[in-house]
mmCIF file of C-alpha atoms and ligand atoms in Angstrom:
data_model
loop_
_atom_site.group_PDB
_atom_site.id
_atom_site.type_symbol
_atom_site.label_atom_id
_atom_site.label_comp_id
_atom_site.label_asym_id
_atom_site.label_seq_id
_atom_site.Cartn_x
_atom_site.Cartn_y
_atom_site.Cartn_z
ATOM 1 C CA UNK A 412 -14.467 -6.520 -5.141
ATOM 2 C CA UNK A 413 -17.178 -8.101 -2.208
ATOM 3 C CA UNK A 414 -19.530 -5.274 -2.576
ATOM 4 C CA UNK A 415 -19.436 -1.636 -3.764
ATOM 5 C CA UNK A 416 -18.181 -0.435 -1.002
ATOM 6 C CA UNK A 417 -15.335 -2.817 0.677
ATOM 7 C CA UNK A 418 -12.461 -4.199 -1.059
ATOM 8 C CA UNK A 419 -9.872 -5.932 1.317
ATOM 9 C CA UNK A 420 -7.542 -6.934 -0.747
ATOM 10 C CA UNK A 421 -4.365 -4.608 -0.451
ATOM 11 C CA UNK A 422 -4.769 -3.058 -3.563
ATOM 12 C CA UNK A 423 -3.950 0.345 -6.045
ATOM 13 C CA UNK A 424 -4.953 2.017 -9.004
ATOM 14 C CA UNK A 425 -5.059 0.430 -12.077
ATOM 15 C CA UNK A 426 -6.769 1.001 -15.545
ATOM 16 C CA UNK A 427 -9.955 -0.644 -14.323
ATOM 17 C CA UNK A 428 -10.104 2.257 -11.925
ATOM 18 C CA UNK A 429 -9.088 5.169 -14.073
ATOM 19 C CA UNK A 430 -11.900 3.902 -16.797
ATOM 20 C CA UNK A 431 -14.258 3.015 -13.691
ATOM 21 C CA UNK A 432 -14.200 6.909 -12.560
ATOM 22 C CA UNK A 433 -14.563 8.568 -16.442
ATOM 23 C CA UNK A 434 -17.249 6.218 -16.616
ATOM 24 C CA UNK A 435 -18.613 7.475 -13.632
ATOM 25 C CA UNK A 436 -18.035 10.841 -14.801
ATOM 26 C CA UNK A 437 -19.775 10.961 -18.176
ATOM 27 C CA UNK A 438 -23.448 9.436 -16.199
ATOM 28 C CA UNK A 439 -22.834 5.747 -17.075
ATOM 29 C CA UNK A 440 -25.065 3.843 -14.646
ATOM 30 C CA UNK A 441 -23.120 0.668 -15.241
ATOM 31 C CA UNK A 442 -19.102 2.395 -14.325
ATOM 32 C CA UNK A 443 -17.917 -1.070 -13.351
ATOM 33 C CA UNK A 444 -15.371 -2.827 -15.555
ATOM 34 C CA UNK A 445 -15.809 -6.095 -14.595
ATOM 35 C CA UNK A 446 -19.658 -6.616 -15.488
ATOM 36 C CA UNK A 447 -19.713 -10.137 -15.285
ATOM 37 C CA UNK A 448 -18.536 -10.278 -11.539
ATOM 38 C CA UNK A 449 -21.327 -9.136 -9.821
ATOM 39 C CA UNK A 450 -23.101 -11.946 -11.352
ATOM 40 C CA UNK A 451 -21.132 -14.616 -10.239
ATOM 41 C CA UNK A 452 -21.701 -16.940 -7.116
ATOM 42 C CA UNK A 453 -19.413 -16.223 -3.819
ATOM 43 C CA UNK A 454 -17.454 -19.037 -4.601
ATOM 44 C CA UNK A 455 -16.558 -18.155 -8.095
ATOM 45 C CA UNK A 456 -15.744 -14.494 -6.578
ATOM 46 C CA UNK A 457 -13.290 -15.995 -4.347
ATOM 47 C CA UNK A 458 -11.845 -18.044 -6.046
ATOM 48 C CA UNK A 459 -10.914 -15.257 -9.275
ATOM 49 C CA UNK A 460 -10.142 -12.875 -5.734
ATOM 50 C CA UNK A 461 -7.708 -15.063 -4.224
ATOM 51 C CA UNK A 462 -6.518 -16.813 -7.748
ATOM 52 C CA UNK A 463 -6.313 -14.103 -10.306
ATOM 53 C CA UNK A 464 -7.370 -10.865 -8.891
ATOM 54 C CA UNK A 465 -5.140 -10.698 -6.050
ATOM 55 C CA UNK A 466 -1.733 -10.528 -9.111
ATOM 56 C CA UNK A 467 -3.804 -8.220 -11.783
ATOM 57 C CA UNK A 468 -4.376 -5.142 -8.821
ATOM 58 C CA UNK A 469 -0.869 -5.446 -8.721
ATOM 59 C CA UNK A 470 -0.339 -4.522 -12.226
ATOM 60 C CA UNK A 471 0.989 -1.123 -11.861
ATOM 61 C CA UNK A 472 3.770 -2.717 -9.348
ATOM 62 C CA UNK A 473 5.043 -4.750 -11.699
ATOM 63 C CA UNK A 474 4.960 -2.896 -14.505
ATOM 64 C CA UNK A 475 7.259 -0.409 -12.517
ATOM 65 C CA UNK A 476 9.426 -3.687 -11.386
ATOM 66 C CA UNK A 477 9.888 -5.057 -14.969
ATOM 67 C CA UNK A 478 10.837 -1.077 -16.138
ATOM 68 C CA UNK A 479 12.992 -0.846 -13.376
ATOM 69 C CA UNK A 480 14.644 -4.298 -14.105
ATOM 70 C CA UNK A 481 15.038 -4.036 -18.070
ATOM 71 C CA UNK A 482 15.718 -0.101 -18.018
ATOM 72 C CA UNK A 483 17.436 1.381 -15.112
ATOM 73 C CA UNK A 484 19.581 -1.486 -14.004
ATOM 74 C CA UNK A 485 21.375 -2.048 -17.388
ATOM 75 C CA UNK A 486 22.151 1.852 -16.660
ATOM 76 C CA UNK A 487 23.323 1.225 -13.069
ATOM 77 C CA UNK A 488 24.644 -2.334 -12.039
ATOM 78 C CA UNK A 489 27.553 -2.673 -13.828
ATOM 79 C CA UNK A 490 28.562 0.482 -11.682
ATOM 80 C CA UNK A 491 26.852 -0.829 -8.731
ATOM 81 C CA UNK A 492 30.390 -3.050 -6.970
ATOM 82 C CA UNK A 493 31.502 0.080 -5.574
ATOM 83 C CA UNK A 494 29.450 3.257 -4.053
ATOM 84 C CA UNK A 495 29.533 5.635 -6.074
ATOM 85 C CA UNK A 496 27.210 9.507 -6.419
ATOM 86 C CA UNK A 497 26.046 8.716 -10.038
ATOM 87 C CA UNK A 498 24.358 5.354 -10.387
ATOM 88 C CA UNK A 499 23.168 5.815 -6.692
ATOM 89 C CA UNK A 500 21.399 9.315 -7.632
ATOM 90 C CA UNK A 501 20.096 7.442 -10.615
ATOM 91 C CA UNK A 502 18.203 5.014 -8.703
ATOM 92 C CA UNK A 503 16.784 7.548 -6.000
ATOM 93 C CA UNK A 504 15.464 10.046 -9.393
ATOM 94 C CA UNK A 505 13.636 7.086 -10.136
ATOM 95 C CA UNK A 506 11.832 6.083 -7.468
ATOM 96 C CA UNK A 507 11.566 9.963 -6.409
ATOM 97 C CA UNK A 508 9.699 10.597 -9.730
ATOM 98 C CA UNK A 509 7.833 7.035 -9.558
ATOM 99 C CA UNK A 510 6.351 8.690 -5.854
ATOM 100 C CA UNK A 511 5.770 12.218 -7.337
ATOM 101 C CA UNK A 512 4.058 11.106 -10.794
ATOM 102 C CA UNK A 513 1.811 7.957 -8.714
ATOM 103 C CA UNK A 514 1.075 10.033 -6.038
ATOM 104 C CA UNK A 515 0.500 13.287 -7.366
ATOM 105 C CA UNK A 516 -2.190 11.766 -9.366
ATOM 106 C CA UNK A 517 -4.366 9.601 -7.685
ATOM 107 C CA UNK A 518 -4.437 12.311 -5.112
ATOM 108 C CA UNK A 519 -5.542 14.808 -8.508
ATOM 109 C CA UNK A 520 -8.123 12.713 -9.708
ATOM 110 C CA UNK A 521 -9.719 11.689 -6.140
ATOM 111 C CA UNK A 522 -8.720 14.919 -3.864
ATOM 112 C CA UNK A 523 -7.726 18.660 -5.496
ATOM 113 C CA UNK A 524 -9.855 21.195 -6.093
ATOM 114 C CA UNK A 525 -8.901 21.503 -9.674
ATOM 115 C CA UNK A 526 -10.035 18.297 -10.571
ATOM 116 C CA UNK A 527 -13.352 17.909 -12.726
ATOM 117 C CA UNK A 528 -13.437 13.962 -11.024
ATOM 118 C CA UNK A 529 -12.810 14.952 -7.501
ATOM 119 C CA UNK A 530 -15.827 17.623 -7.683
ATOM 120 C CA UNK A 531 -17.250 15.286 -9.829
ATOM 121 C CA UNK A 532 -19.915 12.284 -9.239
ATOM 122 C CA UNK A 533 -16.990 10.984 -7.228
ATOM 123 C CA UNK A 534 -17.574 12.865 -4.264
ATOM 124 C CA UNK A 535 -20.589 10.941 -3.634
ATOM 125 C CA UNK A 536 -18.242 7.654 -3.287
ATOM 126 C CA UNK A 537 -16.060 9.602 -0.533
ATOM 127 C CA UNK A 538 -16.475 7.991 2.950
ATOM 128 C CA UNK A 539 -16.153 10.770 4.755
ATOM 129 C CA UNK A 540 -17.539 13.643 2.815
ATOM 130 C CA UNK A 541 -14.956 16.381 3.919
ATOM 131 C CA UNK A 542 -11.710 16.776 2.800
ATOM 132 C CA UNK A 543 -8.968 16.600 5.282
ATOM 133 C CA UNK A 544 -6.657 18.662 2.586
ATOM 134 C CA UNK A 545 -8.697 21.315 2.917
ATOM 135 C CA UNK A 546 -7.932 21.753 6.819
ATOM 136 C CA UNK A 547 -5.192 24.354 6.985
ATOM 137 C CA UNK A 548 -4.577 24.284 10.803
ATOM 138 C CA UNK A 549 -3.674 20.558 10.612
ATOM 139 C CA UNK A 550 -1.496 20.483 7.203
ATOM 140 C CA UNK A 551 -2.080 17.094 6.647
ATOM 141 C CA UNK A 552 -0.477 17.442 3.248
ATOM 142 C CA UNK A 553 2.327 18.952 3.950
ATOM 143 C CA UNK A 554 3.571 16.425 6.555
ATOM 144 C CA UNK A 555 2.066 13.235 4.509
ATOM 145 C CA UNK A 556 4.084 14.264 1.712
ATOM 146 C CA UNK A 557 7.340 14.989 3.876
ATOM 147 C CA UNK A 558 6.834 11.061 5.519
ATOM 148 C CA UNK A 559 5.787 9.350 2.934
ATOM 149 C CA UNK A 560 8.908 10.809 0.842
ATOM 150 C CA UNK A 561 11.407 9.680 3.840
ATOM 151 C CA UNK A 562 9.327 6.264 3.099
ATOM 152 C CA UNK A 563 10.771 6.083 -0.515
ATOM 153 C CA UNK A 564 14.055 7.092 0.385
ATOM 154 C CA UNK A 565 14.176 4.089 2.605
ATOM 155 C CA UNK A 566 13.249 1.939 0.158
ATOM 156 C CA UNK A 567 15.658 3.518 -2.574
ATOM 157 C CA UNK A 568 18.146 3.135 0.141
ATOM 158 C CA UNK A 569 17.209 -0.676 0.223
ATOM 159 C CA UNK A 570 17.352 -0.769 -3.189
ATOM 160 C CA UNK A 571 21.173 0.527 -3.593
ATOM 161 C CA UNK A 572 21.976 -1.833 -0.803
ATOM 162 C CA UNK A 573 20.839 -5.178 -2.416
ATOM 163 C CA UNK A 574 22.248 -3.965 -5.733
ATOM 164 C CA UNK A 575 25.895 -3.227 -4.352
ATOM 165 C CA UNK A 576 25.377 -6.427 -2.650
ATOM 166 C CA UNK A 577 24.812 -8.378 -5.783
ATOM 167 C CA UNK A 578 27.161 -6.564 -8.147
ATOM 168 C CA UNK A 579 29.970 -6.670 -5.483
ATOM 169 C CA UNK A 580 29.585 -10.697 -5.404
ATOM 170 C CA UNK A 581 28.720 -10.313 -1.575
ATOM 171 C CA UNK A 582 25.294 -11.912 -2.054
ATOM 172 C CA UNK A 583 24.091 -14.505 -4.810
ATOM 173 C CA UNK A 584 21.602 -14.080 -7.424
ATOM 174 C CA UNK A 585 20.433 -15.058 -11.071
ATOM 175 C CA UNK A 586 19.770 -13.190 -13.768
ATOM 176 C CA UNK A 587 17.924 -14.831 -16.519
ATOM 177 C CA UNK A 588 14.368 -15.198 -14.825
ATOM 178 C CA UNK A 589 13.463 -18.141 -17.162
ATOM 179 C CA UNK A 590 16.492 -20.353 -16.159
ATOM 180 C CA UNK A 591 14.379 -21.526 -12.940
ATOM 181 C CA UNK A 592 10.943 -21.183 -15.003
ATOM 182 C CA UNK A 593 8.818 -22.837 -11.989
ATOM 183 C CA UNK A 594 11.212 -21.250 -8.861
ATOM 184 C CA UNK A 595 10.917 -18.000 -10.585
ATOM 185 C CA UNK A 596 7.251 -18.002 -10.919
ATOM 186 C CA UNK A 597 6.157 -19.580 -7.415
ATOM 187 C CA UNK A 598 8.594 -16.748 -5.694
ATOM 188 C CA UNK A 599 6.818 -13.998 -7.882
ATOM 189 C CA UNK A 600 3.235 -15.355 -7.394
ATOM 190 C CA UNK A 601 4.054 -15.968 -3.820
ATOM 191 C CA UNK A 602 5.111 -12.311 -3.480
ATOM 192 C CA UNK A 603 1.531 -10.995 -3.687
ATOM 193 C CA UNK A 604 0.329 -13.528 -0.528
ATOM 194 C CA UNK A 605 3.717 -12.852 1.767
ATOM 195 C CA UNK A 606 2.773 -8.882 1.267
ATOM 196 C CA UNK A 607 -0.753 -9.604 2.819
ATOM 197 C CA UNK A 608 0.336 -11.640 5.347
ATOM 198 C CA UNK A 609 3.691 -9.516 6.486
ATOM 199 C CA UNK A 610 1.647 -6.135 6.656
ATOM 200 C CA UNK A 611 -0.748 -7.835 8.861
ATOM 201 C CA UNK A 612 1.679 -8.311 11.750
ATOM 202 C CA UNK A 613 3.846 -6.207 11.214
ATOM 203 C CA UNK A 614 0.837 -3.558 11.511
ATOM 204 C CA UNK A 615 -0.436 -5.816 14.442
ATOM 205 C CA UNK A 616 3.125 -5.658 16.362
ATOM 206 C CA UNK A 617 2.570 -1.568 16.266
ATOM 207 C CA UNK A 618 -0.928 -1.373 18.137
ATOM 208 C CA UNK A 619 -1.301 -2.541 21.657
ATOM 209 C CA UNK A 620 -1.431 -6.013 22.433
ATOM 210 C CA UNK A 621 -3.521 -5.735 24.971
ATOM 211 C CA UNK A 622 -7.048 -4.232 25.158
ATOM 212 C CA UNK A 623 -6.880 -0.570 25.271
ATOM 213 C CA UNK A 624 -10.102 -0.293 27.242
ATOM 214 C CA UNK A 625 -8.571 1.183 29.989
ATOM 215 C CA UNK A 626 -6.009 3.092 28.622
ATOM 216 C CA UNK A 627 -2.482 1.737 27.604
ATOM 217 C CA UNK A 628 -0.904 -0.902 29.971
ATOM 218 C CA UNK A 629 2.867 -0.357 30.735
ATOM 219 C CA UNK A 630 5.123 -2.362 29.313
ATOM 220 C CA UNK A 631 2.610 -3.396 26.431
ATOM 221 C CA UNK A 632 5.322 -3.137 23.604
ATOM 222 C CA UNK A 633 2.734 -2.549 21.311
ATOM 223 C CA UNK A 634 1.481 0.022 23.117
ATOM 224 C CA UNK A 635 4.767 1.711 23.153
ATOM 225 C CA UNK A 636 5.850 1.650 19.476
ATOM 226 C CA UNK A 637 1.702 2.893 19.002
ATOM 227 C CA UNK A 638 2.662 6.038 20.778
ATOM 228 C CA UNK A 639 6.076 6.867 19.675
ATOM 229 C CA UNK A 640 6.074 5.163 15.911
ATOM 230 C CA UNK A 641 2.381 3.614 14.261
ATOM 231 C CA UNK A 642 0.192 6.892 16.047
ATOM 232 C CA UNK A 643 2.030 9.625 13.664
ATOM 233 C CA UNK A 644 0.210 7.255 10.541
ATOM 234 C CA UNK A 645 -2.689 7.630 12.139
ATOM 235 C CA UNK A 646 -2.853 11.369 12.566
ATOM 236 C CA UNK A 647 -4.295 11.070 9.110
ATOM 237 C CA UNK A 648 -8.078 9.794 10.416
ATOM 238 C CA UNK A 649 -9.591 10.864 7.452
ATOM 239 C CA UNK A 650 -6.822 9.674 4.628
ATOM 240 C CA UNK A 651 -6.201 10.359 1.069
ATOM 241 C CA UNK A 652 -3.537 8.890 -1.076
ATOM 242 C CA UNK A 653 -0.601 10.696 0.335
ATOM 243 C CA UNK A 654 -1.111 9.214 3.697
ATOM 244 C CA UNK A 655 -0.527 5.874 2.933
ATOM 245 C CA UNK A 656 3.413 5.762 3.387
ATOM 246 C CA UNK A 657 3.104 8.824 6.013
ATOM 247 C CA UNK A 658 4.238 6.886 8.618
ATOM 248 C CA UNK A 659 7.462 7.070 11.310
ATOM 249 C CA UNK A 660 10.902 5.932 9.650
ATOM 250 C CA UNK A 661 10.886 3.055 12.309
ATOM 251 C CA UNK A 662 7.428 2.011 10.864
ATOM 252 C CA UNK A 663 9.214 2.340 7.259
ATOM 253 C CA UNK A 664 11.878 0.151 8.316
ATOM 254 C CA UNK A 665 9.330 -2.457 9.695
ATOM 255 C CA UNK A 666 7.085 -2.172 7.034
ATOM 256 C CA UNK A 667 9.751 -2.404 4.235
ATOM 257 C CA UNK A 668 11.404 -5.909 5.825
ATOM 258 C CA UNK A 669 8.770 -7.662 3.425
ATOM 259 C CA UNK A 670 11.969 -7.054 0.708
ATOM 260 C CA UNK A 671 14.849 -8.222 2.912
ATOM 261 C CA UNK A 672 14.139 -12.106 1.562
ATOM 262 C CA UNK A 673 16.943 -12.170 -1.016
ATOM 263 C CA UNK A 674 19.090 -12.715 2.351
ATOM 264 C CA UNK A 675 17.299 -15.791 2.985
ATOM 265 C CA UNK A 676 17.827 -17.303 -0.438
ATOM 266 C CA UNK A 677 18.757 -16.704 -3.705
ATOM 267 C CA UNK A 678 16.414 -15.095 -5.972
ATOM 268 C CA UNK A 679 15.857 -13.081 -8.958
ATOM 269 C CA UNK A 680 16.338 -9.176 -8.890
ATOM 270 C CA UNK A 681 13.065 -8.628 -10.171
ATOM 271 C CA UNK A 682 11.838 -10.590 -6.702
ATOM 272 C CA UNK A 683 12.717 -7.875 -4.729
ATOM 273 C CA UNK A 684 11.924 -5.229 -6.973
ATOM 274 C CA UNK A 685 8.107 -6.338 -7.173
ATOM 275 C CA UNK A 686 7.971 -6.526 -3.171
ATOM 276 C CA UNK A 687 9.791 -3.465 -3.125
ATOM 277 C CA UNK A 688 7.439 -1.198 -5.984
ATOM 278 C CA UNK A 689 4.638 -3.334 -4.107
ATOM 279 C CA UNK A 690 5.317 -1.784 -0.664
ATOM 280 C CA UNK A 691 5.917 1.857 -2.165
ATOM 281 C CA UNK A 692 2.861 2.253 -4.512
ATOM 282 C CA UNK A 693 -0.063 -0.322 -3.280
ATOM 283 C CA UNK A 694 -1.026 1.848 -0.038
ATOM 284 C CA UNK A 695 -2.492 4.869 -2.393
ATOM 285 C CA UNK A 696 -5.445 2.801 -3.515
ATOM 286 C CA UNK A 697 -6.218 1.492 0.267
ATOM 287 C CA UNK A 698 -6.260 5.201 1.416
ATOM 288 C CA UNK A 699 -7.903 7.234 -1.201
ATOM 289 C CA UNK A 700 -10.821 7.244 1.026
ATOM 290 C CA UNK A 701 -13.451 6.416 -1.360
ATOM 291 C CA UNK A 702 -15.586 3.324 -2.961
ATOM 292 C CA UNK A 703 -15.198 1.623 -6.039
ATOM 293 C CA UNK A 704 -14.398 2.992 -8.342
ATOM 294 C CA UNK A 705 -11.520 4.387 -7.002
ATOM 295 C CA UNK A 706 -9.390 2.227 -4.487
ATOM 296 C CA UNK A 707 -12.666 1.325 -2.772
ATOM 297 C CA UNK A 708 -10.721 0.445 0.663
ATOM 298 C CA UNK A 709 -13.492 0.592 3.430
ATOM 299 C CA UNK A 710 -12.169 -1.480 5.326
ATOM 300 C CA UNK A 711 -8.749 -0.002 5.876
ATOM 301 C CA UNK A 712 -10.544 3.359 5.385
ATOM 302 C CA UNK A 713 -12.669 2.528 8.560
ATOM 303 C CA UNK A 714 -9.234 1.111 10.163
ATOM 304 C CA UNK A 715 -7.921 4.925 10.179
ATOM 305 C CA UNK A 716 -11.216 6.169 11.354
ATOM 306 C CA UNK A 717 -11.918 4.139 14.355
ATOM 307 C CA UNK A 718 -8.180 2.729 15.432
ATOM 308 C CA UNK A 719 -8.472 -0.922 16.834
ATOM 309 C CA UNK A 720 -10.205 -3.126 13.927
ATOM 310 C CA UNK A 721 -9.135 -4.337 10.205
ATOM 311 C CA UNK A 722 -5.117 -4.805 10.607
ATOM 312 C CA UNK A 723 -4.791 -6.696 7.376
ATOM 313 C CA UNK A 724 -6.361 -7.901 4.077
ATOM 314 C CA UNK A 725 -8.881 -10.362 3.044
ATOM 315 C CA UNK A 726 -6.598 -12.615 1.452
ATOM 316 C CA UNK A 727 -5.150 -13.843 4.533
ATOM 317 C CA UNK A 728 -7.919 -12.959 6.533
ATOM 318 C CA UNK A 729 -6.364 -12.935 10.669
ATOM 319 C CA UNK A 730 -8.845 -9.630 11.352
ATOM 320 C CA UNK A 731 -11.740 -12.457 10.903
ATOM 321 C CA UNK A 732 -10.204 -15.434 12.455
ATOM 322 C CA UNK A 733 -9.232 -12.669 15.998
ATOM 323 C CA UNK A 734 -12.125 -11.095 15.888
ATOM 324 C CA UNK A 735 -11.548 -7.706 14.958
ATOM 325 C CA UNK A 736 -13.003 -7.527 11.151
ATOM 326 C CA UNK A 737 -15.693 -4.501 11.341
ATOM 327 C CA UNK A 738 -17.817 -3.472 8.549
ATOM 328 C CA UNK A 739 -18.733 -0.293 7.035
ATOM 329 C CA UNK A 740 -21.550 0.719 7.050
ATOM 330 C CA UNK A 741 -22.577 4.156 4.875
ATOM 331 C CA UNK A 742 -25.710 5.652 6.805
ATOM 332 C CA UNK A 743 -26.122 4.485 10.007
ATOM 333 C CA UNK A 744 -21.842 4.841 10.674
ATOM 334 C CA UNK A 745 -21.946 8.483 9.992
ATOM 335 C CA UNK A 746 -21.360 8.677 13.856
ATOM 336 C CA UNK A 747 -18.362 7.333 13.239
ATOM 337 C CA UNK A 748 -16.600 9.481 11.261
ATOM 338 C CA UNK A 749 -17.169 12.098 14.030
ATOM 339 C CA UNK A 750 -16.343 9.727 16.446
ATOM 340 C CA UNK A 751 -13.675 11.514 18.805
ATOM 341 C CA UNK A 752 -11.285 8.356 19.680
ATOM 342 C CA UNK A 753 -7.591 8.554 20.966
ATOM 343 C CA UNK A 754 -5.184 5.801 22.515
ATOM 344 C CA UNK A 755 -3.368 8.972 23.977
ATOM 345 C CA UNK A 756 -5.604 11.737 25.032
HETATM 346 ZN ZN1 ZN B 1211 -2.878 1.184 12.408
HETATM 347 ZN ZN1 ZN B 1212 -3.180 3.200 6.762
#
């Protein structure tokens, strides 16, 4: 949302992108939803960013949360006080078809061959005009979806944890969402900012700590998990959808502690469901690898290409405030997508 180019808010598909590419498409000049942005003072963009915008790219999240709440528990908890094959299956079907349907689609309309988008108008908003899909020797499809599969089974396994927690009486909760009107709504609002600011440093924690400029220092723990957890993520220097939960199952299990607050205190199901569905399904819009329309992630896009800058979000903005924010620039970056870099080699 700052420019055509960067958005920095942690973000993924929604309607507004979907009707953003046809538009795109079918040789509309104006393909932008949201006319009346552009036109608005920095301020006023901020402020709709960090107040409204930062919940509504979250839509799709949520809308998997709330199915996932007033559909497939009603089919599973009552089952869920003891382990059993049936309700558990039930609940890793679901969020197996929520990755294949998701995925499988944003990676149709921005990457395959068969898609009249992809080969479309569309390929003029890729950053890096190649597609990495289309590299046989490296099959970076084949292991992004392998990883980023082992990624939702991690989080289904979270799932059927919490649930046999709650339904087994082992760990409190509530049910009716509106009995705690403001608690409910301050947790679920307050989701959206703890997501920014976990994946920060918990992305942080997994490159070195230390400047790499002459090579990685021993005992630099950063350093360490880089090389044997965070580096297999970035194999994928020139991402599309898929890669955004290819990463190691230790970086899963880091990356997936954003849902482990119902320990803490006692919240609503639909809590961790939302911080859950968040983690699984926002990374496809930050690595599509294209502009606005679609996700329109430079800056994370330009995180994969060139390694040591833009760790986080804008909406808690620590890449800024350290020193590392870089900026892409179209033209006079080409270099950089050529740009041989390594921690290892
Ligand atoms: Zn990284
Ligand atoms: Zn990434």
């Amino acid at each position: 949302m700052t420019s055509d180019e960067s958005n920095r808010v942690i973000m993924t598909f929604g309607l507004r992108n979907i009707i953003g590419i046809h538009r795109l498409h079918t040789g509309h000049k104006d393909y932008s939803v949201l006319k009346a942005y552009t036109h608005w003072s920095c301020w006023q963009r901020k402020a709709f960013d960090y107040i409204i915008w930062c919940h509504l790219a979250h839509a799709l999240e949520f809308s998997v949360a709330i199915v996932c709440w007033l559909w497939l528990f009603p089919r599973t908890f009552s089952d869920a006080n003891e382990w059993r094959f049936q309700w558990v299956s039930r609940v890793v079907l679901f969020n197996l078809t929520c990755e294949f349907v998701f995925y499988s689609f944003w990676h149709w309309i921005t990457h395959a061959r068969t898609s009249v988008y992809a080969q479309g108008p569309l390929h003029e908003k890729k950053f890096n005009p190649s597609n990495a899909y289309e590299d046989k020797q490296h099959n970076h499809l084949q292991r992004e979806i392998f990883f980023n599969t082992l990624g939702w089974l991690q989080s289904s396994a979270i799932q059927c944890i919490f649930m046999w927690l709650w339904a087994s009486g082992r760990l409190p909760y509530y049910s009716d969402f509106w009995s705690r009107p403001v608690f409910s709504m301050t947790i679920l609002l307050g989701i959206t900012y703890w997501r920014e600011f976990h994946f920060y440093w918990v992305h942080r924690f997994m490159h070195p700590w230390w400047s790499v400029q002459n090579g990685l220092r021993d005992g630099d723990i950063g350093a360490f998990l880089y090389r044997h957890a965070h580096s297999l993520h970035h194999l994928s220097r020139n991402p599309g959808p898929w890669a955004g939960l290819s990463m190691h199952p230790l970086e899963h299990f880091f990356y997936y502690s954003c849902a482990y607050f119902p320990l803490l205190f006692t919240c609503h199901p639909l809590h961790f469901l939302y911080a859950k569905f968040h983690a699984d399904i926002s990374p496809i819009g930050g690595h599509d690898g294209h502009a606005d329309p679609a996700g329109g992630s430079a800056f994370h896009y330009l995180h994969h290409a060139i390694f040591e800058c833009n760790y986080g979000t804008e909406l808690v903005d620590f890449d800024s405030l350290f020193g590392t924010y870089r900026e892409f620039v179209r033209k006079p970056a080409r270099a950089e997508f050529n740009q041989e870099k390594t921690h290892d080699s």
